[in-house]
Coordinates of C-alpha atoms in Angstrom, one line a residue:
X1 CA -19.8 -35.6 -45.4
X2 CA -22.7 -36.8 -46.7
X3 CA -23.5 -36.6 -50.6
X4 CA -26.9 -35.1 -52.5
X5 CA -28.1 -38.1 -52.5
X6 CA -27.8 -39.1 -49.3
X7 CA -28.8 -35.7 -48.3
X8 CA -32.2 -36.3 -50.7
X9 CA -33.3 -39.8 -48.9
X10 CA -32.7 -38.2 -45.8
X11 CA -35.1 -35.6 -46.3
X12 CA -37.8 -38.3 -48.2
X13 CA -37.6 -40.2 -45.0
X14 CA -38.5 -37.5 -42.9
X15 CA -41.5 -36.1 -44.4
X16 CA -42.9 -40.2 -44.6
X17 CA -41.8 -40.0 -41.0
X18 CA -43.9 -36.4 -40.4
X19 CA -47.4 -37.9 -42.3
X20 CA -47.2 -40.8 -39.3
X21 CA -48.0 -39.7 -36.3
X22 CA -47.4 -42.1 -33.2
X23 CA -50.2 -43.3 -30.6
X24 CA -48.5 -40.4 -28.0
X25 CA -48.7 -37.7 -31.1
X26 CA -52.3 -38.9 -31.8
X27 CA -53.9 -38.8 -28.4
X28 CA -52.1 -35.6 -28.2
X29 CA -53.6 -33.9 -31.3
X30 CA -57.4 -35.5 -30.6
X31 CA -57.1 -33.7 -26.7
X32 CA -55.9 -30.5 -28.3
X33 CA -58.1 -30.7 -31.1
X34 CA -60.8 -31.0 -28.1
X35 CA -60.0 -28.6 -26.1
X36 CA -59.9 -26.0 -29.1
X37 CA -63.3 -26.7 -31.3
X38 CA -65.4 -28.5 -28.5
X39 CA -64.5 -26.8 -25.7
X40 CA -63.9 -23.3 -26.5
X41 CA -60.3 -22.8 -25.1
X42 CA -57.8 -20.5 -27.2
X43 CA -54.4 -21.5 -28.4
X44 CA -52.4 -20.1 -25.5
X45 CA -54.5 -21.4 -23.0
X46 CA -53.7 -24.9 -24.9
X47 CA -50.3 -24.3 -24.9
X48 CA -49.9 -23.7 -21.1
X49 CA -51.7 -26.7 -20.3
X50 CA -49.8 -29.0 -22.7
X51 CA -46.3 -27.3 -21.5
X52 CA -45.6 -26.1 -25.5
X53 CA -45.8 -23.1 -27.5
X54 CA -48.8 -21.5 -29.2
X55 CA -47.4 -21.8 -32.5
X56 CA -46.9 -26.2 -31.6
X57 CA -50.3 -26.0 -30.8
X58 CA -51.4 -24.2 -34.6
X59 CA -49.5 -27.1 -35.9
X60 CA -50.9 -29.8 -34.4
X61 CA -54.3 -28.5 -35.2
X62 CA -53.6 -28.0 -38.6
X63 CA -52.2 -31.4 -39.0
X64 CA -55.2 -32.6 -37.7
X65 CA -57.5 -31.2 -39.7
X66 CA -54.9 -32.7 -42.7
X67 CA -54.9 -36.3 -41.3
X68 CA -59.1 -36.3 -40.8
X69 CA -58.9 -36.7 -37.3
X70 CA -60.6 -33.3 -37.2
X71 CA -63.8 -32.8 -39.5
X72 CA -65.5 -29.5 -40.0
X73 CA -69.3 -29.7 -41.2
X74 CA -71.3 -26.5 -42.4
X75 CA -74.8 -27.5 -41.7
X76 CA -77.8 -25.0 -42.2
X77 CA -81.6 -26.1 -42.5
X78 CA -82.0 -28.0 -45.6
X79 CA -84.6 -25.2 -47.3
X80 CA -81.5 -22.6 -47.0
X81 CA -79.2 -22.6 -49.8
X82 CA -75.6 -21.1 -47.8
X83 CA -73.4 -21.2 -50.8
X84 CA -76.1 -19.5 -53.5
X85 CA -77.1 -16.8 -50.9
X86 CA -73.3 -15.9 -50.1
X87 CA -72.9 -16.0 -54.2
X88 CA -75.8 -13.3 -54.1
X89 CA -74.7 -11.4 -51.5
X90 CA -71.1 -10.8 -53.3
X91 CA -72.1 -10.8 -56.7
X92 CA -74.8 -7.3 -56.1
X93 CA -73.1 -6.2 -52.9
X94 CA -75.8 -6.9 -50.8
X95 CA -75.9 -6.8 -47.0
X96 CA -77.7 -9.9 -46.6
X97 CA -79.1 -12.3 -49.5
X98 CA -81.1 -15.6 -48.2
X99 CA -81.7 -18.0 -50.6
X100 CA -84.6 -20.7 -49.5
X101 CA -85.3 -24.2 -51.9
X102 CA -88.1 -23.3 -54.6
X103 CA -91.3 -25.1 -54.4
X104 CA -91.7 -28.4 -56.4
X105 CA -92.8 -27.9 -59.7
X106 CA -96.4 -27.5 -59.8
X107 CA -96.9 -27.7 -55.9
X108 CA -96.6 -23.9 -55.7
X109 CA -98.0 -21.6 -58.5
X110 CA -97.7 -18.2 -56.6
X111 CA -95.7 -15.7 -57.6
X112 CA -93.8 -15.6 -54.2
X113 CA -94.2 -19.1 -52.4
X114 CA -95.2 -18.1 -48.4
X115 CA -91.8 -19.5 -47.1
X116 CA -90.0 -16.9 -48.5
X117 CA -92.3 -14.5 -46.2
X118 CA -91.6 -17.4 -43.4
X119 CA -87.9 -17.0 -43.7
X120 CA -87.7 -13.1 -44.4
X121 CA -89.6 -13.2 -40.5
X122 CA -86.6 -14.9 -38.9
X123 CA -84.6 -12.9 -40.6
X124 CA -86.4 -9.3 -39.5
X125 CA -86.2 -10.9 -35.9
X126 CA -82.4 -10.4 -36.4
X127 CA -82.6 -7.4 -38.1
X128 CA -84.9 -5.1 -35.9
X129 CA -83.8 -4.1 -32.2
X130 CA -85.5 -2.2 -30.0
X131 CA -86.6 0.9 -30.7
X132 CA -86.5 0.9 -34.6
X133 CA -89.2 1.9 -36.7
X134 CA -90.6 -1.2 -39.4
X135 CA -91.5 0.0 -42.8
X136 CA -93.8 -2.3 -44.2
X137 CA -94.8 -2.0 -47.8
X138 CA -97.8 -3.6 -50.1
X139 CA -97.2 -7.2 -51.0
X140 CA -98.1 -10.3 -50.9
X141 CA -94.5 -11.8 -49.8
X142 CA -94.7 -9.0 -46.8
X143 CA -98.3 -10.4 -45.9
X144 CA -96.8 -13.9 -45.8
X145 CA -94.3 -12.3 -43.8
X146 CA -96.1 -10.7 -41.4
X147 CA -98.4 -13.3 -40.6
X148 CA -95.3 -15.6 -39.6
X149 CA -93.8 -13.3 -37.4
X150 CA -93.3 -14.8 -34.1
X151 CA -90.9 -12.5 -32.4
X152 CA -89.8 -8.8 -32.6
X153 CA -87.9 -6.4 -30.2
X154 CA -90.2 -3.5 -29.2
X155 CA -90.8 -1.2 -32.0
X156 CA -93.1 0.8 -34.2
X157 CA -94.5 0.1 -37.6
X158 CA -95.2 2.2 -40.1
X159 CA -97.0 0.9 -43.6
X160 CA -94.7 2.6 -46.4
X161 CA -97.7 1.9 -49.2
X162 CA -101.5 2.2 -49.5
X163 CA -103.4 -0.7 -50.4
X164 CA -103.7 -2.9 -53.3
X165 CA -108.3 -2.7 -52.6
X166 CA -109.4 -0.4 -49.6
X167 CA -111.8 -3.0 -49.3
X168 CA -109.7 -5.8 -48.5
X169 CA -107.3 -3.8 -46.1
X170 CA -108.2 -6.0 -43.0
X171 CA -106.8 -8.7 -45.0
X172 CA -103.5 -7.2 -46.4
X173 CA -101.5 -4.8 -45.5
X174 CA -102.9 -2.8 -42.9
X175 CA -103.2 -6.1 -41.1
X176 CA -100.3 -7.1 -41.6
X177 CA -99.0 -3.8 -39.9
X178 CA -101.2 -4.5 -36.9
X179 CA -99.9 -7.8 -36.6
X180 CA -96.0 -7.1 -36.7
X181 CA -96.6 -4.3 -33.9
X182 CA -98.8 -6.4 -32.2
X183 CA -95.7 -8.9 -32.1
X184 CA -93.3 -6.4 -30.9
X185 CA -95.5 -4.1 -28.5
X186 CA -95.2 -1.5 -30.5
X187 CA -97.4 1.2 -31.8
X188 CA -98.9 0.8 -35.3
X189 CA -99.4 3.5 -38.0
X190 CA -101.7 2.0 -40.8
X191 CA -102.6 3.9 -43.9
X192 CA -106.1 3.6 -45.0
X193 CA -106.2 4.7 -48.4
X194 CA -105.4 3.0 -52.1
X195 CA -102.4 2.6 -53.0
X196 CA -103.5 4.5 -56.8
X197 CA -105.7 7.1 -56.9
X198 CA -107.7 8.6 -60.2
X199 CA -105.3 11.6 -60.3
X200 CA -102.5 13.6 -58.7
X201 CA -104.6 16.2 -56.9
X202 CA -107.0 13.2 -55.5
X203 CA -103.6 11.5 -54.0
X204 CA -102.3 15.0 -52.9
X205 CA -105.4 15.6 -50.4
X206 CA -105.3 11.8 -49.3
X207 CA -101.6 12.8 -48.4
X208 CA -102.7 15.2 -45.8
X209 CA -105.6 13.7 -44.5
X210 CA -104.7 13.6 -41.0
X211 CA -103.8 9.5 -40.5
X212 CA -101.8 9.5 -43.1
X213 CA -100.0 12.4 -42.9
X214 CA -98.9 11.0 -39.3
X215 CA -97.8 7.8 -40.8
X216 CA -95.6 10.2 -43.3
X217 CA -94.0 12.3 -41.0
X218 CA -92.8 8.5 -39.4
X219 CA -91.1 7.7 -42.8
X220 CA -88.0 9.8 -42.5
X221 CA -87.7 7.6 -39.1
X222 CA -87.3 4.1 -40.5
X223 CA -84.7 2.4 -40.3
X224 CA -85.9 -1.0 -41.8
X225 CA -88.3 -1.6 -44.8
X226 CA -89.8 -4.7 -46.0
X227 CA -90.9 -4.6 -49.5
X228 CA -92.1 -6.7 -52.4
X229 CA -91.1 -6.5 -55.8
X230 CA -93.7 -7.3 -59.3
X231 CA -92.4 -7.9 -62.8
X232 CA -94.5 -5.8 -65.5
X233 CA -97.3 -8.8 -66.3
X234 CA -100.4 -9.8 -64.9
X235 CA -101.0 -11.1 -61.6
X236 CA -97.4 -10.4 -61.3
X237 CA -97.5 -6.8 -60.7
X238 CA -100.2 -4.7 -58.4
X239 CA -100.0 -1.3 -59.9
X240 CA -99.5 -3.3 -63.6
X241 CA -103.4 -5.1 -62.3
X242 CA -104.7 -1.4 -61.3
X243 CA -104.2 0.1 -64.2
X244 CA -106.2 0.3 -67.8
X245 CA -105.0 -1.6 -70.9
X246 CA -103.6 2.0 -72.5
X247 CA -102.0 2.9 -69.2
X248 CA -99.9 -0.3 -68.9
X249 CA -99.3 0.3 -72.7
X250 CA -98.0 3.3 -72.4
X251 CA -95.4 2.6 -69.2
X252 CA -94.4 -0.9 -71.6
X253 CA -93.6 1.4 -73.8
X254 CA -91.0 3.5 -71.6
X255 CA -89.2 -0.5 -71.0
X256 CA -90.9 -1.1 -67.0
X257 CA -88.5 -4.0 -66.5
X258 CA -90.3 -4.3 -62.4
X259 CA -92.4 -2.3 -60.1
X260 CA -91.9 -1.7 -56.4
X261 CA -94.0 0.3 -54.2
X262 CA -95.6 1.9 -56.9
X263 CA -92.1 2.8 -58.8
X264 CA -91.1 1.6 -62.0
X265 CA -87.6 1.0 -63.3
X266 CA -86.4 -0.2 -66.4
X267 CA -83.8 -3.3 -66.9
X268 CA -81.0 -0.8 -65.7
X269 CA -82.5 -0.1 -62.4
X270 CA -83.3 3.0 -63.6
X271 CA -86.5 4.8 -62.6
X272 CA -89.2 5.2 -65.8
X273 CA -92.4 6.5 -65.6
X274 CA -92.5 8.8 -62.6
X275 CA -95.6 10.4 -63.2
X276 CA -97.0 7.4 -62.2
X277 CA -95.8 8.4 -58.5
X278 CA -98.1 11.6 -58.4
X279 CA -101.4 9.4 -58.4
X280 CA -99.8 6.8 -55.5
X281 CA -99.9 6.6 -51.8
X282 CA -96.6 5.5 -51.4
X283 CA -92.8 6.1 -50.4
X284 CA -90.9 8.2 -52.2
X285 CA -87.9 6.5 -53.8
X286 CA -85.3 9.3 -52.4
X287 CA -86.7 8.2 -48.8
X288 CA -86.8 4.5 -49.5
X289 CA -82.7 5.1 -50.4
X290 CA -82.0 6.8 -47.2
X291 CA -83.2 3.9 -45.1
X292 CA -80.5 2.0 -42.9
X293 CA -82.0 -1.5 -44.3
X294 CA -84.1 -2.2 -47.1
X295 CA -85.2 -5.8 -47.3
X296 CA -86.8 -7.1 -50.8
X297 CA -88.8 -10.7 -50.5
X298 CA -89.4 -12.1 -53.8
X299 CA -88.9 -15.1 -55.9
X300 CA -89.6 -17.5 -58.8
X301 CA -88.4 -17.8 -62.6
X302 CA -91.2 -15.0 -63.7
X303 CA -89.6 -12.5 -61.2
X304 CA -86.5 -13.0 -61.6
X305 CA -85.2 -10.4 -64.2
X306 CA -87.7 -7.6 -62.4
X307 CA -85.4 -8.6 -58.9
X308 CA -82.3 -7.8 -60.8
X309 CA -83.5 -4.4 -62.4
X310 CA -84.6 -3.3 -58.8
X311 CA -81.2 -4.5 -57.8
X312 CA -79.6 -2.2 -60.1
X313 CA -81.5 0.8 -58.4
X314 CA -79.4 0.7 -55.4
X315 CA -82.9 1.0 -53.4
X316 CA -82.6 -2.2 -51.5
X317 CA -79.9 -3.8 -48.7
X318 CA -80.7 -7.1 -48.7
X319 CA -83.1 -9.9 -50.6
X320 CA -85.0 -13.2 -49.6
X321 CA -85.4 -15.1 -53.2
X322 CA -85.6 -18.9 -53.4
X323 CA -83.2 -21.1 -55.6
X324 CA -85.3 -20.6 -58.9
X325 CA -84.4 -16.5 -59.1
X326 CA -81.1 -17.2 -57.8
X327 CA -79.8 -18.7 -60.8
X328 CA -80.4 -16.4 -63.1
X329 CA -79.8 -13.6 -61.0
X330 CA -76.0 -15.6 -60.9
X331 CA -75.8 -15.6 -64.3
X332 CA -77.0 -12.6 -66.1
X333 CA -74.7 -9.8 -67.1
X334 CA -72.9 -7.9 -64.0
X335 CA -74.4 -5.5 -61.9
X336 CA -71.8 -3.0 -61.7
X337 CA -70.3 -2.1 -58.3
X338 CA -72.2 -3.2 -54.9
X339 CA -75.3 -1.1 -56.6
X340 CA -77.1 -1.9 -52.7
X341 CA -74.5 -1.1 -50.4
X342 CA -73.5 2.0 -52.1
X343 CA -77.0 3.0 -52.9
X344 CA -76.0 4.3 -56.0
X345 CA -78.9 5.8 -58.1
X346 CA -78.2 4.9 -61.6
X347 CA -80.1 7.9 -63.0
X348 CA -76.9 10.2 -61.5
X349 CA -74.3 7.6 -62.9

């Protein structure tokens, strides 16, 4: 009988003996290792060829991978940053969150550099499929957007906003409608009319003016929406830039945090100033909620805490934001539970 000790040096020479593995055991593991992550083939069909059992063939992969004859590499495109964007996505619940490198310092003094619009086109080529309907709001990121769009499965496009000047609306948003439906063969509904009007009853008979009342009735029908977002400052905010010194006073006053399509929330996502709404050509927010996918493009350090109020609104899926507004979106307080996935409205909360 042998004693504990024996027993003990025993067992000390067997696992030395198990971390060598023999010519025979590694030609072996490399051809199994082959057959599984180069060619495709599943662990039983492994097993019948090699005469063993599935469960010797999850060994031998997994000692493998532990002895480096098997290395995995994650590689995306250098200007995507995988592990922020999946940090994103979890931390706000969001269906999709892309994170692309931030300009250089100096080298890009835009609000939203254009490859976030470059990326957020690849990623509304996965997005759409045939027969959707495109929402696409006022902004600049969505105009960058547009005007990379190379591909898109057959579908129709709606604009979601009036315009920032009527008399620039070849080069904004209606434009960038016609091109996206251009892209995808689709039909294009354009609204040409400001996005702020003087007064509510001004806006109200815009609304049914015949063009864009037919681009209305379409936005019950979307089922994905680009949109931009502005933090309350100049030249970072449209409807901030449209309105007089005592208006965007008075909405500083009620704590606009960030403006989107015309609506204004607070840090807390929550939705301030509503009268503001009556004199817009916009989306309601109650629609905007009830769309399948709601895709926000913006970025940079002076956005950054507007992105996480809208966040907070529940109103948007999904975000394209560049390294810069990532970090601090990673870093300030909690959101509270998967606010865009549950498109909570935190108004009701």
């Amino acid at each position: 009988m042998k004693s504990s000790e024996e027993i003990a040096v025993a067992g000390i020479s067997a696992g030395r003996s198990a971390l060598r593995m023999g010519p025979a055991e590694l030609v072996q593991a490399a051809a199994m290792a082959r057959r599984f992550y180069l060619e495709g083939k599943s662990k039983i069909q492994i097993a019948e060829e090699f005469g063993v059992s599935r469960f010797k063939v999850a060994r031998v992969l997994e000692t493998a991978l532990e002895r480096d004859l098997v290395r995995i590499e994650i590689r995306v495109p250098a200007e995507l940053d995988a592990e922020r964007s999946d940090a994103l996505r979890a931390r706000y619940g969001l269906r999709h969150a892309v994170v692309v490198e931030s300009p250089a310092e100096g080298e890009d003094e835009s609000p939203d550099p254009e490859n976030l619009g470059e990326v957020a086109a690849d990623l509304l080529g996965e997005l759409v499929t045939e027969g959707d309907v495109l929402g696409l709001a006022w902004g600049r990121s969505t105009i960058h957007m547009a005007a990379a769009l190379d591909r898109l499965p057959p579908c129709t496009v709606v604009q979601l906003t009036g315009v920032y000047d009527a008399g620039t609306a070849e080069r904004g948003s209606v434009e960038a409608v016609r091109r996206a439906a251009q892209v995808s063969g689709g039909e294009a509904h354009p609204i040409y009319a400001p996005m702020l009007l003087p007064d509510p009853a001004t806006a109200a008979a815009l609304r049914n003016q015949t063009g864009i009342a037919r681009a209305f009735e379409y936005f019950d029908k979307v089922t994905v929406a680009c949109v931009s977002i502005g933090s309350w400052e100049p030249g970072i905010s449209t409807v901030h830039d449209m309105l007089s010194d005592e208006e965007r006073a008075h909405y500083a006053s009620l704590g606009v945090a960030a403006e989107m399509s015309a609506h204004l929330f607070d840090a807390d996502g929550r939705r301030v100033g509503r009268d503001l709404g009556e004199r817009c050509i916009t989306v309601e927010a109650d629609r905007l909620r009830r769309i399948p996918e709601v895709v926000a493009i913006a970025g940079g350090q002076r956005k950054a805490a507007a992105i996480g109020a809208v966040l907070r609104s529940g109103l948007v899926t999904s975000l394209v934001t560049d390294r810069a507004a990532a970090d601090f979106l990673l870093t300030e307080s909690a959101p509270g539970p998967r606010p865009a996935l549950d498109r909570t409205d935190p108004d009701d909360v």
